[in-house]
Coordinates of C-alpha atoms in Angstrom, one line a residue:
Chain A
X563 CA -4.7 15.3 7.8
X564 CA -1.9 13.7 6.0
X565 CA -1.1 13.8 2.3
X566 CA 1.5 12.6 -0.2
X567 CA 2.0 14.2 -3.4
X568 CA 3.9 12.3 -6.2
X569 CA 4.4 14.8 -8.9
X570 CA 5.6 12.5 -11.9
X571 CA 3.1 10.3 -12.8
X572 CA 5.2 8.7 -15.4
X573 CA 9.2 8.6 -15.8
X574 CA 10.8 7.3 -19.0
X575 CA 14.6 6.5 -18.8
X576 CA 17.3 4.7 -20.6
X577 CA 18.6 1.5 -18.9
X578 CA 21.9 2.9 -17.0
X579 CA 21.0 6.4 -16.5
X580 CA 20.1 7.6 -13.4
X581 CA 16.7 8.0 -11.6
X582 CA 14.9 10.3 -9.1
X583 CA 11.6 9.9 -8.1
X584 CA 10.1 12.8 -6.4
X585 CA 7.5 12.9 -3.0
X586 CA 6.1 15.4 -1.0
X587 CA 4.5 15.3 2.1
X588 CA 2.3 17.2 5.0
X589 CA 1.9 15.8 8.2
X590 CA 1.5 17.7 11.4
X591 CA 3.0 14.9 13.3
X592 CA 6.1 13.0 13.8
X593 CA 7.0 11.4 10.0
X594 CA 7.5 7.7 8.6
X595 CA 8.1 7.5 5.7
X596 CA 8.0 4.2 2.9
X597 CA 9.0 3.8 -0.5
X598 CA 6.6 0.3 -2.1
X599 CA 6.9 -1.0 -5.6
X600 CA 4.2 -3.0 -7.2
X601 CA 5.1 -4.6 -10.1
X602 CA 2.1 -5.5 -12.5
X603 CA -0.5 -7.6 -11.3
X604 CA 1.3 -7.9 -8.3
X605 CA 0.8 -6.2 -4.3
X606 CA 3.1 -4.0 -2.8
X607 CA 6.5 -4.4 -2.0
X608 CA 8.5 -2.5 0.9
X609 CA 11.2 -0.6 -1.1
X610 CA 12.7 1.1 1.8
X611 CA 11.7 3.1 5.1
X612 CA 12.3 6.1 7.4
X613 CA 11.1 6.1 10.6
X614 CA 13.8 7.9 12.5
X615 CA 17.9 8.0 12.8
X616 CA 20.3 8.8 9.5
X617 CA 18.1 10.5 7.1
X618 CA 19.5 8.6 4.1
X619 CA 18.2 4.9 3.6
X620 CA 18.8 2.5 1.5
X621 CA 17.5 -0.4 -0.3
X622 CA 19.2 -3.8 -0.9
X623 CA 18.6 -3.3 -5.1
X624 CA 20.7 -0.1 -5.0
X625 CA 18.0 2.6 -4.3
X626 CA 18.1 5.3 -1.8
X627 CA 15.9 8.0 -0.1
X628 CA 16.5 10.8 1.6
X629 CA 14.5 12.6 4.4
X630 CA 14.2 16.4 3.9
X631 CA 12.3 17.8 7.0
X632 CA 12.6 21.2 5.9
X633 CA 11.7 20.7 2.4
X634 CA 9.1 18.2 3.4
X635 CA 10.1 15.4 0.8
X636 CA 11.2 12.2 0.4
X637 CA 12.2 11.5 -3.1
X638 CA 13.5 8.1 -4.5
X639 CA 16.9 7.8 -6.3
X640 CA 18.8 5.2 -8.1
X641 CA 22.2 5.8 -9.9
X642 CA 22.0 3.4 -12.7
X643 CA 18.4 2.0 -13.6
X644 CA 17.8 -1.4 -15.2
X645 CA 15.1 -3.3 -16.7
X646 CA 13.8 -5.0 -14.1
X647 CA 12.6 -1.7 -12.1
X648 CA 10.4 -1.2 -14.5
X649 CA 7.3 -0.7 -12.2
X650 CA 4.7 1.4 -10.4
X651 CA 6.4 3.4 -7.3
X652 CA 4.8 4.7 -4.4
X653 CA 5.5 7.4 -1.5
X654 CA 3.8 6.9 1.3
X655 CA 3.1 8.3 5.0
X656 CA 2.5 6.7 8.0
X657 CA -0.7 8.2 10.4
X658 CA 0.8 7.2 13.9
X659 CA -2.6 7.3 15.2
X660 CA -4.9 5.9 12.5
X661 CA -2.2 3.4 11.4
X662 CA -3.1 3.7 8.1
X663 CA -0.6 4.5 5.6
X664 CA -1.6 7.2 3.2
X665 CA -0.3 6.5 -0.1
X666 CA 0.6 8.9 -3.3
X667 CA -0.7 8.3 -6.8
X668 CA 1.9 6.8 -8.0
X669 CA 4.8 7.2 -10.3
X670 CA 5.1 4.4 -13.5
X671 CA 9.0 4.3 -14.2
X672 CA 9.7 2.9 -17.5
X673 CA 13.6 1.9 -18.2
X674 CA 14.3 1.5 -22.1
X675 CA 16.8 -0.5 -24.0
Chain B
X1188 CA 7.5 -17.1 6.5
X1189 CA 4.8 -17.4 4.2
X1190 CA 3.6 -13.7 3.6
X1191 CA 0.3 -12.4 3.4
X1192 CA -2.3 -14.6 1.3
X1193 CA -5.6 -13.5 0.0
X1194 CA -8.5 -15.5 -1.9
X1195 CA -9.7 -15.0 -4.7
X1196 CA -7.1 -13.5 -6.8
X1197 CA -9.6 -12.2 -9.0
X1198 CA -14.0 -12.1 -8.7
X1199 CA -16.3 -11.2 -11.3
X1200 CA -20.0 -10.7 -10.0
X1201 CA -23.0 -8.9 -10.8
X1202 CA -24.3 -5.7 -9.5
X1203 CA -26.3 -6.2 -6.3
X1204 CA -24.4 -9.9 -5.5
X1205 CA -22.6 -10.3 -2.5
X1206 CA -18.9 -11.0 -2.3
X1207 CA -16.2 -12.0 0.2
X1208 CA -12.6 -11.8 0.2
X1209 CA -10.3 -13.7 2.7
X1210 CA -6.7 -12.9 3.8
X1211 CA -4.8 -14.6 6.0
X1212 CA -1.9 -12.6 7.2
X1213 CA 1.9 -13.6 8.3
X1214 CA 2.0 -15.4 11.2
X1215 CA 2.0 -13.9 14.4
X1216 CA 1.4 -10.9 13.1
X1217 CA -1.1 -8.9 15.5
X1218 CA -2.2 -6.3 12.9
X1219 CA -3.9 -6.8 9.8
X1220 CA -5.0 -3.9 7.1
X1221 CA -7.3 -3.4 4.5
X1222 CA -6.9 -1.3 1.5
X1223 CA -9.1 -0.4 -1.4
X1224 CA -6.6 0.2 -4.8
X1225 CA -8.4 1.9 -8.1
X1226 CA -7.1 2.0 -11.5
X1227 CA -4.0 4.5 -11.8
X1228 CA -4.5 5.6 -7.9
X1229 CA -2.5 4.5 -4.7
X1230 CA -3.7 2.1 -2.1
X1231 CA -6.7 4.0 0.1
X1232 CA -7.2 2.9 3.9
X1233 CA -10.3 1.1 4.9
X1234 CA -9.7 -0.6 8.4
X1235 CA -7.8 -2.0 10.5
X1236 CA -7.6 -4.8 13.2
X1237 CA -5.6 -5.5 16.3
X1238 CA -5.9 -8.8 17.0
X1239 CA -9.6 -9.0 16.6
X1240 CA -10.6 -5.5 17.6
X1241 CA -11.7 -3.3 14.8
X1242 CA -9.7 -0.1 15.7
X1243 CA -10.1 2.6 13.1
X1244 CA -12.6 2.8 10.1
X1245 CA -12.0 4.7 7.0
X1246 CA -15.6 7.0 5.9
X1247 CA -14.6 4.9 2.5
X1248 CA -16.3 2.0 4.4
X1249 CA -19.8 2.1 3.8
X1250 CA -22.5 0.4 5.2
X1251 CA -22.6 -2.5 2.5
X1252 CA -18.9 -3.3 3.8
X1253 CA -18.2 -5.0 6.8
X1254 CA -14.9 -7.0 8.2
X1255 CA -14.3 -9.2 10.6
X1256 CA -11.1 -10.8 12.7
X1257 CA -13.2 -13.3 14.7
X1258 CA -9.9 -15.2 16.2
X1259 CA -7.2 -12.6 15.8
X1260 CA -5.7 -14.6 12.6
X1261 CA -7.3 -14.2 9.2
X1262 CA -9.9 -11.5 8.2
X1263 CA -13.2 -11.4 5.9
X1264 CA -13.9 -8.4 3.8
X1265 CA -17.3 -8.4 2.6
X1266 CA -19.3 -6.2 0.3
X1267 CA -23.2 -6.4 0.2
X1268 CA -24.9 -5.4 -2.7
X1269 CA -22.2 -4.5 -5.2
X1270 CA -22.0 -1.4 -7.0
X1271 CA -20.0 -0.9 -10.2
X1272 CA -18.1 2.0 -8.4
X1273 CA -16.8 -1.7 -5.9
X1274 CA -14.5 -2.7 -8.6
X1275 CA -10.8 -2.3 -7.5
X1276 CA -8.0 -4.2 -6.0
X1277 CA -8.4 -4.8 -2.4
X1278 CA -5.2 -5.4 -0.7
X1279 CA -4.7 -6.9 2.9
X1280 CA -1.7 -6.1 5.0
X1281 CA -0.4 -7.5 8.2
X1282 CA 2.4 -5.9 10.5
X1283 CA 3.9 -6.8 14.1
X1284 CA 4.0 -4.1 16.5
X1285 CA 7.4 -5.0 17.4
X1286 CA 8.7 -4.3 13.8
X1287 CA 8.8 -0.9 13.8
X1288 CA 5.3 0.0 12.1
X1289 CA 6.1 -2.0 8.3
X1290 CA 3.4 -3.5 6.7
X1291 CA 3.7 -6.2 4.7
X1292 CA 1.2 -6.3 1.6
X1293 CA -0.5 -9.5 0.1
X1294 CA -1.0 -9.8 -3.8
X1295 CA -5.0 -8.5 -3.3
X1296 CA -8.0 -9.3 -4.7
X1297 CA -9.1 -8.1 -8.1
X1298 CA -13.0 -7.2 -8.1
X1299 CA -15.0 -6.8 -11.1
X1300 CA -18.4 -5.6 -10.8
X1301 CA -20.6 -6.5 -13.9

């Protein structure tokens, strides 16, 4: 079985400073990984993906994640935070098989003035 | 490209009523999701459809819920006698098999059971 383990559940940070999100992951078979963001009262949103190639992706608002194989992770980073990514962020892992994505608990990143 | 749509946004019923939730995913899309979402947790999987087949069902899915893809476009998602432990956000997500296994989330459906 798959799992995802997000070990911040909440992440305060001044606006500008940098960011890093972590996530864990087991799977016995081959790995995709996503990065969503739901903002409140919203669904998800694809942040960014790795599903094979370069392990360092990137995301069009400045984030980036990198794939560590041999320290199973795949934690989220953004040099310089702002307001608006204040919002709920979740690691998740694809089950080839199942198709169903398996999804951490979440980490809440709050950016302060 | 509209993205996913679901209705309601939001139901409030009573315990033992029976509820259920539409989504109607982005066109063409082949694959369509469902996803149970509980305060302060991460998305869990229920089912999921290819076209209208009814591949893979999560043990989350009890017998009081059943879904249905009856032409291979938009789904049902309904829940028979509703328990208080029902209330959640249930999200729908669609995906082409083409686009390298993404799936694209609609804004869900806010259950409260009274």
């Amino acid at each position: 079985a798959q799992s995802v383990t997000q070990l911040d559940s909440q992440v305060p940070v001044f606006e500008e400073a940098p960011v890093e999100l972590r996530c864990n992951y087991s799977s016995s078979v081959s790995v995709y990984l996503f990065w969503y963001v739901q903002y409140p009262n919203q669904g998800l949103q694809l942040l960014l993906k790795y599903l094979s190639g370069s392990t360092l992706v990137e995301s069009i608002n400045g984030f980036e994640a990198e794939f560590n194989k041999s320290q199973t992770s795949f934690h989220l980073r953004k040099p310089s935070v702002h307001i608006s990514d204040t919002a709920e962020y979740f690691c998740a892992v694809l089950d080839t098989g199942r198709r169903a994505l398996t999804f951490g608990s979440g980490t809440r990143l709050q950016v302060q003035p | 490209d509209t993205g996913v749509s679901q209705d309601p946004r939001h139901k409030i019923t009573k315990r033992g009523q029976n509820v259920t939730f539409r989504c109607d995913p982005i066109s063409e899309h082949n694959r369509l999701y469902w996803y149970r979402q509980t305060l302060g947790q991460g998305p869990e999987f229920l089912t999921y459809f290819q076209n209208e087949a009814q591949l893979e069902k999560s043990r989350l899915l009890s017998d009081r819920f059943s879904a249905e893809r009856p032409k291979g476009s938009f789904s049902t998602l309904e829940i028979q006698r509703t328990e208080q432990g029902d209330s959640a956000m249930y999200l729908c997500a669609s995906s082409l098999v083409a686009q390298q296994e993404t799936q694209y989330f609609g804004p869900g459906t806010r259950l409260l059971v009274l």
